[in-house]
Short mmCIF file of C-alpha atoms in Angstrom, two decimals:
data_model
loop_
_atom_site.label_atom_id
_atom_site.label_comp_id
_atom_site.label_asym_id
_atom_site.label_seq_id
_atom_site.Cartn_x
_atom_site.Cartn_y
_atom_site.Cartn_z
CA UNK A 1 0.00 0.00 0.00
CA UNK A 2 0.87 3.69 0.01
CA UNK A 3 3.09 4.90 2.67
CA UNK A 4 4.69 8.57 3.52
CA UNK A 5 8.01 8.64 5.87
CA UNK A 6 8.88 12.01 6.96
CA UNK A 7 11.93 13.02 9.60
CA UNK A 8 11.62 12.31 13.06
CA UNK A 9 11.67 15.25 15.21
CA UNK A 10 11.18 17.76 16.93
CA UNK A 11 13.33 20.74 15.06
CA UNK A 12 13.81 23.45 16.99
CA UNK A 13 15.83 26.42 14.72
CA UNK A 14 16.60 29.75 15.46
CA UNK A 15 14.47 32.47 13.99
CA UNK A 16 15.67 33.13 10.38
CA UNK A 17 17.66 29.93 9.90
CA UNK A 18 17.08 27.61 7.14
CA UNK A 19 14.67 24.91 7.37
CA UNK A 20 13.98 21.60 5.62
CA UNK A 21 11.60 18.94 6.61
CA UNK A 22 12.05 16.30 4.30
CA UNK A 23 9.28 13.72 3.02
CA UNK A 24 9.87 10.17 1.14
CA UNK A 25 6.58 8.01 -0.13
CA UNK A 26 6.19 5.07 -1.42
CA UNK A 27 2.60 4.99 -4.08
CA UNK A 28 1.31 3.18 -7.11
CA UNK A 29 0.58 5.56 -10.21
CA UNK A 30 1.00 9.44 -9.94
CA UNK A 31 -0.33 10.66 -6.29
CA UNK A 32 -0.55 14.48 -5.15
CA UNK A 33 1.61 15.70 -2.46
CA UNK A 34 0.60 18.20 0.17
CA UNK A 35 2.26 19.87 3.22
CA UNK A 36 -0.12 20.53 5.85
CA UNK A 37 0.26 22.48 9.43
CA UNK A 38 -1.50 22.28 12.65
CA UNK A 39 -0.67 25.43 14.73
CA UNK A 40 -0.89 25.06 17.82
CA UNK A 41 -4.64 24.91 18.81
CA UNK A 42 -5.76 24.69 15.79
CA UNK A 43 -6.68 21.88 13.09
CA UNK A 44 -4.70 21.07 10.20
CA UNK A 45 -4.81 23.40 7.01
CA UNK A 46 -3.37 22.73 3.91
CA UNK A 47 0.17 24.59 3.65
CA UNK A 48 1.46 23.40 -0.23
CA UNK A 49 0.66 20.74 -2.90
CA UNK A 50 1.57 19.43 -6.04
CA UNK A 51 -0.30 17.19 -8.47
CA UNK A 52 2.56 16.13 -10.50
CA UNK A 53 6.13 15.16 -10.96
CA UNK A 54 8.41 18.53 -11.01
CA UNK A 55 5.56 21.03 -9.74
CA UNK A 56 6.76 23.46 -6.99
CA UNK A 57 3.98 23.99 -4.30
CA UNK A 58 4.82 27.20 -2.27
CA UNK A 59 3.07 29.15 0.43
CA UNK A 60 3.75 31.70 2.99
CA UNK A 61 7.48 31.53 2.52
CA UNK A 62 7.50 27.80 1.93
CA UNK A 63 8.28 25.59 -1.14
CA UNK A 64 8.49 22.22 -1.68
CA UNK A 65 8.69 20.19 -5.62
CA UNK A 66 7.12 16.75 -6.07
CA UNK A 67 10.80 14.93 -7.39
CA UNK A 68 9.57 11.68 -9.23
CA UNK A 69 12.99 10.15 -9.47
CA UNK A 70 13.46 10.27 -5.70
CA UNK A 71 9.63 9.48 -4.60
CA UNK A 72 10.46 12.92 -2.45
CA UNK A 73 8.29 15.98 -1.50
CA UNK A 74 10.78 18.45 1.02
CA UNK A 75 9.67 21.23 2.95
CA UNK A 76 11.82 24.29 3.00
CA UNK A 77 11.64 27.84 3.93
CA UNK A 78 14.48 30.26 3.60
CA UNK A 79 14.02 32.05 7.11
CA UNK A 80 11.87 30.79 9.26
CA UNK A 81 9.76 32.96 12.14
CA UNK A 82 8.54 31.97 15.59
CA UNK A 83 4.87 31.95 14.22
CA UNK A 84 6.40 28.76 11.58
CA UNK A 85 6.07 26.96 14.94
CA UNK A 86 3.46 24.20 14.32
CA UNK A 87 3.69 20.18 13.67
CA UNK A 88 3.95 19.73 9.57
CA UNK A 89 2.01 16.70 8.02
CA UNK A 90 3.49 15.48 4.72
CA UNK A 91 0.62 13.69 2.42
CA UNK A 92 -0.22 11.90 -0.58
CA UNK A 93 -3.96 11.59 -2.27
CA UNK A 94 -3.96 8.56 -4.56
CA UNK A 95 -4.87 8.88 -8.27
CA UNK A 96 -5.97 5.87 -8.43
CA UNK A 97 -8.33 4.95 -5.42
CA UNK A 98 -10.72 7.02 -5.36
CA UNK A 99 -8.04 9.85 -4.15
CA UNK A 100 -7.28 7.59 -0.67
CA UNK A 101 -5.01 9.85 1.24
CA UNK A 102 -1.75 9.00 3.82
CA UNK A 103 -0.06 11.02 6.24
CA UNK A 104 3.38 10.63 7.53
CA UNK A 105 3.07 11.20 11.15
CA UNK A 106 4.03 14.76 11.58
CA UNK A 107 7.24 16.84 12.10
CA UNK A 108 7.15 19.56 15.62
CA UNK A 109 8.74 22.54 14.49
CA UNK A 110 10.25 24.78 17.05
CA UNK A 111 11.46 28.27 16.26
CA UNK A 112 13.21 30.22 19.52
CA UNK A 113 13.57 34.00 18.76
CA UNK B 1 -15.07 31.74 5.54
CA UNK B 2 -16.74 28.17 5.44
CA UNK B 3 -15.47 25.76 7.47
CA UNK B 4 -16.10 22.08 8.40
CA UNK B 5 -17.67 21.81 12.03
CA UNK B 6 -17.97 19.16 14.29
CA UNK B 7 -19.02 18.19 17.52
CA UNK B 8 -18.94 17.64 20.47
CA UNK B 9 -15.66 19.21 20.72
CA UNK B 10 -14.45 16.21 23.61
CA UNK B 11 -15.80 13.32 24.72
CA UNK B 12 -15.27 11.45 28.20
CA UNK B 13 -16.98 8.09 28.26
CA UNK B 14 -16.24 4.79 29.97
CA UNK B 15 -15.35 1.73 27.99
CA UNK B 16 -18.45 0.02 26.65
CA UNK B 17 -20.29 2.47 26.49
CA UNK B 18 -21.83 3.83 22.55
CA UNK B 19 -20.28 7.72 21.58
CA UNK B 20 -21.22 9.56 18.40
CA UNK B 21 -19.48 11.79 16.54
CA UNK B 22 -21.25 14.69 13.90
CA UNK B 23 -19.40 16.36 11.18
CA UNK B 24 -20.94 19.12 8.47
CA UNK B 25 -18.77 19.85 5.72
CA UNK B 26 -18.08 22.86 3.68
CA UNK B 27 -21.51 23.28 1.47
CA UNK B 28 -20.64 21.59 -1.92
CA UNK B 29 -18.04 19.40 -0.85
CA UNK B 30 -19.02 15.91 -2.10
CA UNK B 31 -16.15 14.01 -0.78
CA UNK B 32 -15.77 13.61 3.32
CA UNK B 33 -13.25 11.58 5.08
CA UNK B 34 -13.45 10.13 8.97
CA UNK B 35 -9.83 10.43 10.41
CA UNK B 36 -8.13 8.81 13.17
CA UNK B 37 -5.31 10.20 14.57
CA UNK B 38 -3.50 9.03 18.06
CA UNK B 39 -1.04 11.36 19.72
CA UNK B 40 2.06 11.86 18.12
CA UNK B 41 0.98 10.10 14.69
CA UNK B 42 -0.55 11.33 11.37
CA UNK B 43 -4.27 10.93 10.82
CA UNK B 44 -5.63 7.55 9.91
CA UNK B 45 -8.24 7.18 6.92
CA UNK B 46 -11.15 5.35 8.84
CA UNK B 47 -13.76 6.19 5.74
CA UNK B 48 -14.15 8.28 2.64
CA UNK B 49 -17.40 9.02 1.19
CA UNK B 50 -18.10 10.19 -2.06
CA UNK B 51 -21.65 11.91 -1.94
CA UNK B 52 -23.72 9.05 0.53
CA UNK B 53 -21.74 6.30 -1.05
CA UNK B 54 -18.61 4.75 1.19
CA UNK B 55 -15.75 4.25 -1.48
CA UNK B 56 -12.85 2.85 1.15
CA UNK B 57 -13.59 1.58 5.05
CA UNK B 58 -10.64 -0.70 4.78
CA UNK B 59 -9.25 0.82 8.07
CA UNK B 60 -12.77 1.03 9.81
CA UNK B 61 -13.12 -1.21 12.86
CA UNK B 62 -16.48 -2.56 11.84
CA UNK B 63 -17.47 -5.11 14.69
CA UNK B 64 -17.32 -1.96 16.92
CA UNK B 65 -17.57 1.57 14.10
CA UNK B 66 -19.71 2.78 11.95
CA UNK B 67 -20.46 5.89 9.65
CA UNK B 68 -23.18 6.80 7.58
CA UNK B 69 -23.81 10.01 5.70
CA UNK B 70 -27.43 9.71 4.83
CA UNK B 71 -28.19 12.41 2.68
CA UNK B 72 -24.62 13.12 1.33
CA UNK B 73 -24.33 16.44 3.29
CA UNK B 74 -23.57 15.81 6.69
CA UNK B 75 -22.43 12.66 8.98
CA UNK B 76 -22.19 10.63 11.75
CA UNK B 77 -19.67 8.25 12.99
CA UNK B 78 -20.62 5.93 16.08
CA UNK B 79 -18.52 3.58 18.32
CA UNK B 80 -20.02 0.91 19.97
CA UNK B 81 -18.74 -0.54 22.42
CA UNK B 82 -15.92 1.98 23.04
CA UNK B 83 -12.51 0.29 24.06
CA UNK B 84 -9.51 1.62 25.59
CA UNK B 85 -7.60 2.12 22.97
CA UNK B 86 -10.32 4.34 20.86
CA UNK B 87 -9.18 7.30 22.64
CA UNK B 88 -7.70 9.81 20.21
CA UNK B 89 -8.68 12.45 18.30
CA UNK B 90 -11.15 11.78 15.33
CA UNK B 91 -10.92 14.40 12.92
CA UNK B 92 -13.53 15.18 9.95
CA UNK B 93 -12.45 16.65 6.22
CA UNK B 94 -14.10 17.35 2.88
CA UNK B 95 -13.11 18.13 0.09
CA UNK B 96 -14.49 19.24 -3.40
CA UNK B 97 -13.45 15.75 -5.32
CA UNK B 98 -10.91 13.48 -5.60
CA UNK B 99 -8.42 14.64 -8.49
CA UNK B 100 -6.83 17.31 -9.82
CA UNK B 101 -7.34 20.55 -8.51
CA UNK B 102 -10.64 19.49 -6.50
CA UNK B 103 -8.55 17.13 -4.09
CA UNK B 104 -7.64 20.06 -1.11
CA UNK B 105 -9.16 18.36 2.02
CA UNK B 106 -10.20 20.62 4.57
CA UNK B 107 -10.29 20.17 8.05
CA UNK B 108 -12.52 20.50 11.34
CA UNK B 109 -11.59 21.22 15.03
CA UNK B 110 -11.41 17.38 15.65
CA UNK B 111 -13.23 15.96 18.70
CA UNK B 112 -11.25 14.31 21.60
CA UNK B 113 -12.51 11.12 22.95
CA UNK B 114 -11.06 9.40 26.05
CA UNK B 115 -12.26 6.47 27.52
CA UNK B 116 -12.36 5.61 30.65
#
């Protein structure tokens, strides 16, 4: 079956330091890719996505490109800010079964100013 | 903004005893989803439905679970008899479709069950 493997955390970064958050998956056919972000207190919201291979999703600051050759989907933002602080979900919506989504299990992001 | 609600927002009950769960998507939004997700991991698909039809439960507990989304709009999971290890938070989405540009699930608040 489909699978998503993202890094173990937490991260904790200073403010303005690079970050990556890097996301593997393992799926039949030609899934999308999303980031999403649950601040804390909050539900998840969709942060990025890409529906196929070499798209660049990018919101707020953040990128990430769906890399068919390495079955990879990386978060990164140039300079992060205290308010990045949130758990980051990578996820994948099947093409074809009826769009069945996976999550990886979630990344904690800590930024200290 | 429209938004997905749900509620209650937590749950206490003691183990064997029946809990339901409502969700009301975004108006439009033919495709909902049931989540799962335990502390420290990434929601769990426990059902998809596409308009009142169910088009995966392959994760759904179904000696003890069960969803139904009558008219296609809104929904209703149950547990009965709640166990031990149902406590978690169960987490409602919907989203336009399933492909392409229509696949952007959006999420509610989540309701927190723990069992006693």
């Amino acid at each position: 079956g489909n699978s998503v493997t993202q890094m173990e955390g937490p991260v904790t970064l200073s403010e303005e330091a690079f970050l990556t958050i890097n996301c593997t998956y393992t799926a039949t056919g030609y899934p999308s890719l999303f980031w999403y972000v649950q601040y804390p207190g909050e539900g998840l919201q969709l942060l990025l996505k890409a529906t196929k291979a070499d798209d660049k999703g990018s919101n707020k600051g953040f990128e990430a490109t769906y890399r068919k050759e390495t079955t990879s989907f990386h978060l990164e933002k140039g300079s992060v800010q205290v308010s990045d602080s949130a758990v980051y979900f990578c996820a994948l919506s099947s093409n074809t079964n009826a769009g069945k989504s996976t999550f990886g299990d979630g990344t904690t992001l800590t930024v200290k100013p | 903004e429209a938004e997905v609600a749900q509620s209650p927002r937590y749950k206490i009950t003691e183990k064997s005893q029946a809990v339901a769960f409502w969700c009301d998507p975004i108006s439009g939004h033919a495709t909902l989803y049931w989540y799962r997700q335990i502390l420290g991991q990434g929601p769990e698909l426990l059902v998809q439905f596409q308009d009142e039809s169910v088009v995966d439960d392959s994760q759904l507990p179904k000696d003890r679970f069960s969803a139904e989304r009558l008219k296609g709009v809104d929904s209703t999971l149950k547990i009965q008899p709640a166990e031990l290890g149902d406590s978690a938070m169960y987490l409602c989405a919907s989203s336009l479709g399933t492909s392409g540009s229509k696949n952007e699930q959006f999420f509610g608040p989540g309701t927190r069950l723990t069992v006693l």
